[in-house]
Structure formats: C-alpha cells, structure tokens
Amino acid sequence: MKEKKKSDIAVLLDYAGSYKGLTFLGLVLSGVAMLLGMLPYICIWLVARELIAVAPDWTKAADVGKYGVMAFAFSLAGILVYFAALMCTHLAAFRTASNIRKQGMAHLMKTPLGFFDSNASGLLRNRLDGAAAETETLLAHNLADIVGSATMFLAMIVLMFVFDWRMGAACLFAAVISVAAMFTMMGGKNAKLMQEYQAAQDEMSKAGTEYVRGIPVVKVFQQTVYSFKAFKEAIEDYSKKAELYTDGVCRVPQSVNLTFTEGAFIFLVPVTVLIAPGALESGNFAGFVTNFAFYAVFSAIVSTALARIMFAASGMMLASTALGRIAQVMAAPTLSVTDHPKKPSDYSIEFKDVSFTYEGADVPALDHVSFRAGQGQTVALVGPSGGGKTTAASLIPRFWDVTSGAVCVGGVDVREADPHVLMDQIAFVFQNNRLFKASIYENVRASRPAASRDEVRKALSAAQCDDILQKLPDGMDTVIGTEGTYLSGGEQQRVALARAILKDAPIVVLDEATAFADPENEALIQKAFRVLTKGRTVIMIAHRLSTVTGADKIIVLDNGRLAEEGTHEELKQKKGMYARMWADYNQAVKWRISASEVM
Ligand code: ADP
Ligand code: MG
C-alpha cells in the first residue's frame, strides 16, 4: 500500500466542497448538544444538594421544582441542538456523496473505452455508488459523535475540579482505560493485521461474486472441486485472518474495553469508600453524598459516550475502505485530449511502428506493426487467434492508446485529433457490439441521433434486416429482449451493421463474427458488408478468408507481429502462413460441403 498523504477526513471534506462549512457547523452544534445534555445531571446534583441540606424537613426544599424544569429545558434544548447538528451533517454528507458520484462519473467518462471493456462499467458504477453511500454514515453521524464525545471528555475534566476531583478522576480513569484498550486494537502493528483482515473480507466477497457468476460454466462443464477452489481459499484465508485478529489481537483489549465501558463506576465505589472517613471528619458529609450521587448517575453517560466512540471508530474504518475504492476509480487512466487538435487531411489510416502492451501483460499484444490503408482501400487483418487483430482495430478509435509508435488517421496522430471529430469519422462493428434493451429503431439511431425514421428504415433495409422486421410484432419499434423477441447472433450482427451504415462514416472498422455463421445469415451479412464498405476506407478483421480475397491488402498478424503483407494472390504465391491458412480454410469448406451432402 502507498503511504497516505492526506487523512481520510481531509479527503472527504475536499469532496464536500462548499458544504465544508456546514459540516463544521454541525460538529460544533454536536459539541454544544453534548454539553446541554450534561447540564440536567448538574441539576440533579443541585436537587440532591438541596434535599440533603434541608433533610429531613423536605418542605423547605423550595427550588427543587425550578431545577426540575431547568433539567427538562436543558434536555429538550440538547435534543433540539443535536437534531440541528445532524441536519447540518446530513445535508453536507448527502452533498459530499453526490459530489463523489459526480466526480467519479466525470472521471470515468474520460477513461478510454477499452478500460470499460475490461472493467465492466456497471461494476465500476456500483462500486462508486456503494462507496459514496458508505462515506455518508461517517460524515452524517460518526464525526458528530466523535466531536460530541471529545467535548464530553473535556467537560468531564472540568467537572472533576468543580465537584470532587477524586470521584471525577475515578470515573475518568475507567473511561481512559476503556479508550486506551480500544486504540491498542487499532493502532501500531495491529493496524496492519486489521487491514489484512479487512482485505481478506473484501477478497472473500469478490470471490463469492465470481463464484456465483461462474455457476453457468460450472454447470455446463460439470466442474466441481476446482471451481470452488478460489472461493474456498478466500473463505479459509478470511477465517484464518479473522481468528488471528479477533483471538490474537482483540480478545484482551475488547474485554477490557467492554468491562470499563459498561462498568464506568468500577473505580467510583472503592474511591468513595476510601475517602468517606475523611469526608465524615471534615463535617461536610452531605456535600460528599451529593457528589457521589452525581457521579454515580453521571457514569451512565460516560458509557453511552464510549459506546458512541466505538461505533464512530468502526464507521471510520468503513469509510476508509470506501475511500480506497473511490481512489481506485479516480486512479483509472484517462485519455489525454489535446488542446490544439489537428484536422485529418483525408481518410487514410496508417500504423507507424505501433507497439501495444495491455496493462499487467508481460508480452506486447502488438509488436512494431506498420501498415497503411489508403483512402477508399480495404485492408484485411487475418491470423491466428490471439494474433492481435482486435487489439489493432481498437487502437484506431482510441479504445486504448499505443504504448509506442503512432496510429494516424488522415496523416494525424489519433492522439492529436479532436476525439469528437475522430469518432464522427469512424463507424465500428465489433464482435461484442451489444444491442441494448431498447427498440430496434433506438438501437440503430444511436449512431446518428439526428436521423429520421425513414433514414433508419433505409439503413435497416441496406443491412438486409427486412426479414427481421417482418417477423417482429411491432416491426422497428419492437423492444429487443422483451418476451419472444430474441434475435439470433447473425440477426444481431445485421442490426449492428445497420447502425454502422446509418452513421455513414468515411472509415469503417469491422470485426467480423464467425460464431454466428449459419449459411443463410452469412449470405445476408456479406451483402450488408458490401453496402457498408462501398467507397470507404475499411479495416476488416476477417475470419472467413473468402471475404478477404478481394481486399486491397491483407495483413497477417501472428503473436502481435506483422508476419506477411500483400494481396490474396501475392500471399498465396508466397507459400507462407497465409497460404497455409488458405489451404486449411478450403479444406474446411470442402469438409462442410461434403458433410451437408450426406444429410
Ligand atoms: P485476436 O483478435 O487476433 O484474436 P487480440 O487482439 O484479441 O487477438 O489479442 C491479442 C493478445 O492480447 C492476446 O494475447 C490476448 O490474450 C491479449 N489481450 C486481448 N485483450 C486483452 C485485454 N483486454 N487485456 C489483456 N490482454 C488482452
Ligand atoms: Mg479478435
């Protein structure tokens, strides 16, 4: 872990922004409320003193009623001020949480799209949301309680001297022991153990989520022990750390803490008994008894205050982990946006000695790759799975930024172009292009919100989607995913193509899907491809080599390196990797045809 630069509270107050002042006001009010809450005990002391002074002739105790009213008024005022304090801290807390959400989302908007791909965006949002909510408790309640309790301690020290310092010290001593015990659980080397314990808890809940997510796979592949392994290890690790922390660290201090919290009077009684003879001799025994009565009652609020500090301390811990998670979101890489964007001069695409390594990977996914697609040309990327095709395509719209080298559009490094201009000029169809749960119309229109219904219809038609629209109950307005309206993979691909066609961008980046290749869909998809790619600069990742034979240039990527480059005919002549792939492909096609003949 990195060293903390700022305390958690300072970080939180930074998020509070203009509501910082309100937080402080709330904290001051909380201290005032605590003082007001102590005054009724002083009234009790006054009543006791008067009663004892006039005993046994109680009728002479004229002021008792007045003190009662005062005690009531102070209690009421204390409650009202505490209420006002909580109002302030809650307002500030809600605002702070909302600021955290806003700033976090604003930050996420600036991260490269590829970051979302590998960190499910919903998950990130949930994390941010949950963490922001967890900070609320700290700001709204815990801080106020800490300030209140600290005020009480100060007041107790003052009271020690006002009434009887020996009895006051006895009460305070119990409180000090209790607090000291609490801090030994959280400070020094125990702090590290506690962090490990919390980390293990985090890990366990993560593994639990993973486990639940993996259930379909577990079922399909009939896995048993192995799939439990990560989860089981996380539980065992947690159990070990929990035992170590609770048994090894917390047992004694927690017992001490609870003993002295619940029994704040534990020293008061012996001290009183010890000093009683002296009080008898001094002649002011009535005052002595009064003081004892006061401290006996007062020790009860010491317990309450201590319990509050305990809650506050656990609130601090929760908030601290929450802030850690917020910091993680805020640490997500952002795309640099240039202040002086350059205008692409045409619609060509060029990779200049591009290398790219995914974060955390040891080997580059792309290794010094250079090639060029002139305006209007089609360049196909082929090669074995994991060769780097999808990675290369993702660098063009800046899903990621290159590690070294440059990707240029129209002669301009994509990092020096205006991101909006860049996005306007490129249409993508990626393998994992998901349709969202909205009508087909909305799904297609997403690429160009200004498009009219008619234009959307034309794009769908050009993408060969007419048969899909016909069989859906509400045609273009059918909401995808509602009952009975699931689209097959090939159909989804065609709707995604319609989206790209509607965008009418001069550059098209295609990651062709293989998985959905039933022959009927395949023919339609090919037709849609032709509409989409006509007259445009195309970077196409092809899995069926039949689609690339007409490409202006074929790039063979193997293990991140450019293995071969040329037209279909040139590469066939070369008798290298492409020629082998071509032979394999034809073999597979023949095989498929003979298989269908048998049927
Ligand atoms: P292809 O599309 O040619 O099958 P990819 O570009 O998807 O290949 O992958 C190239 C390499 O980069 C592979 O080794 C793959 O494991 C790795 N890779 C792909 N995506 C990621 C990612 N999001 N994070 C880390 N590594 C990745
Ligand atoms: Mg791929």
XYZ file of C-alpha atoms in Angstrom, residues 3 13 29 41 49 64 92 94 117 127 133 143 146 151 186 203 231 237 326 355 448 451 453 481 483 486 520 547:
28
model
C 1.688 5.950 2.073
C -14.019 17.290 3.315
C -23.553 22.059 17.322
C -27.051 15.935 35.609
C -27.675 19.040 47.464
C -36.432 21.558 43.580
C -23.258 18.029 3.995
C -25.525 13.885 1.059
C -14.344 -3.366 -21.747
C -18.555 0.362 -6.631
C -23.056 5.795 0.271
C -17.882 12.617 13.036
C -16.669 11.813 17.862
C -16.399 17.558 24.157
C -6.462 -0.288 16.010
C -11.403 -10.752 -1.204
C -13.856 -19.237 -3.202
C -7.949 -17.122 4.316
C -13.190 5.691 -4.664
C 3.537 -1.499 -30.184
C -26.750 9.219 -35.509
C -31.515 10.608 -38.278
C -37.310 7.338 -39.106
C -35.191 -8.789 -25.375
C -40.853 -11.655 -24.433
C -34.793 -12.600 -29.099
C -28.484 -18.017 -44.660
C -14.368 -12.420 -47.506
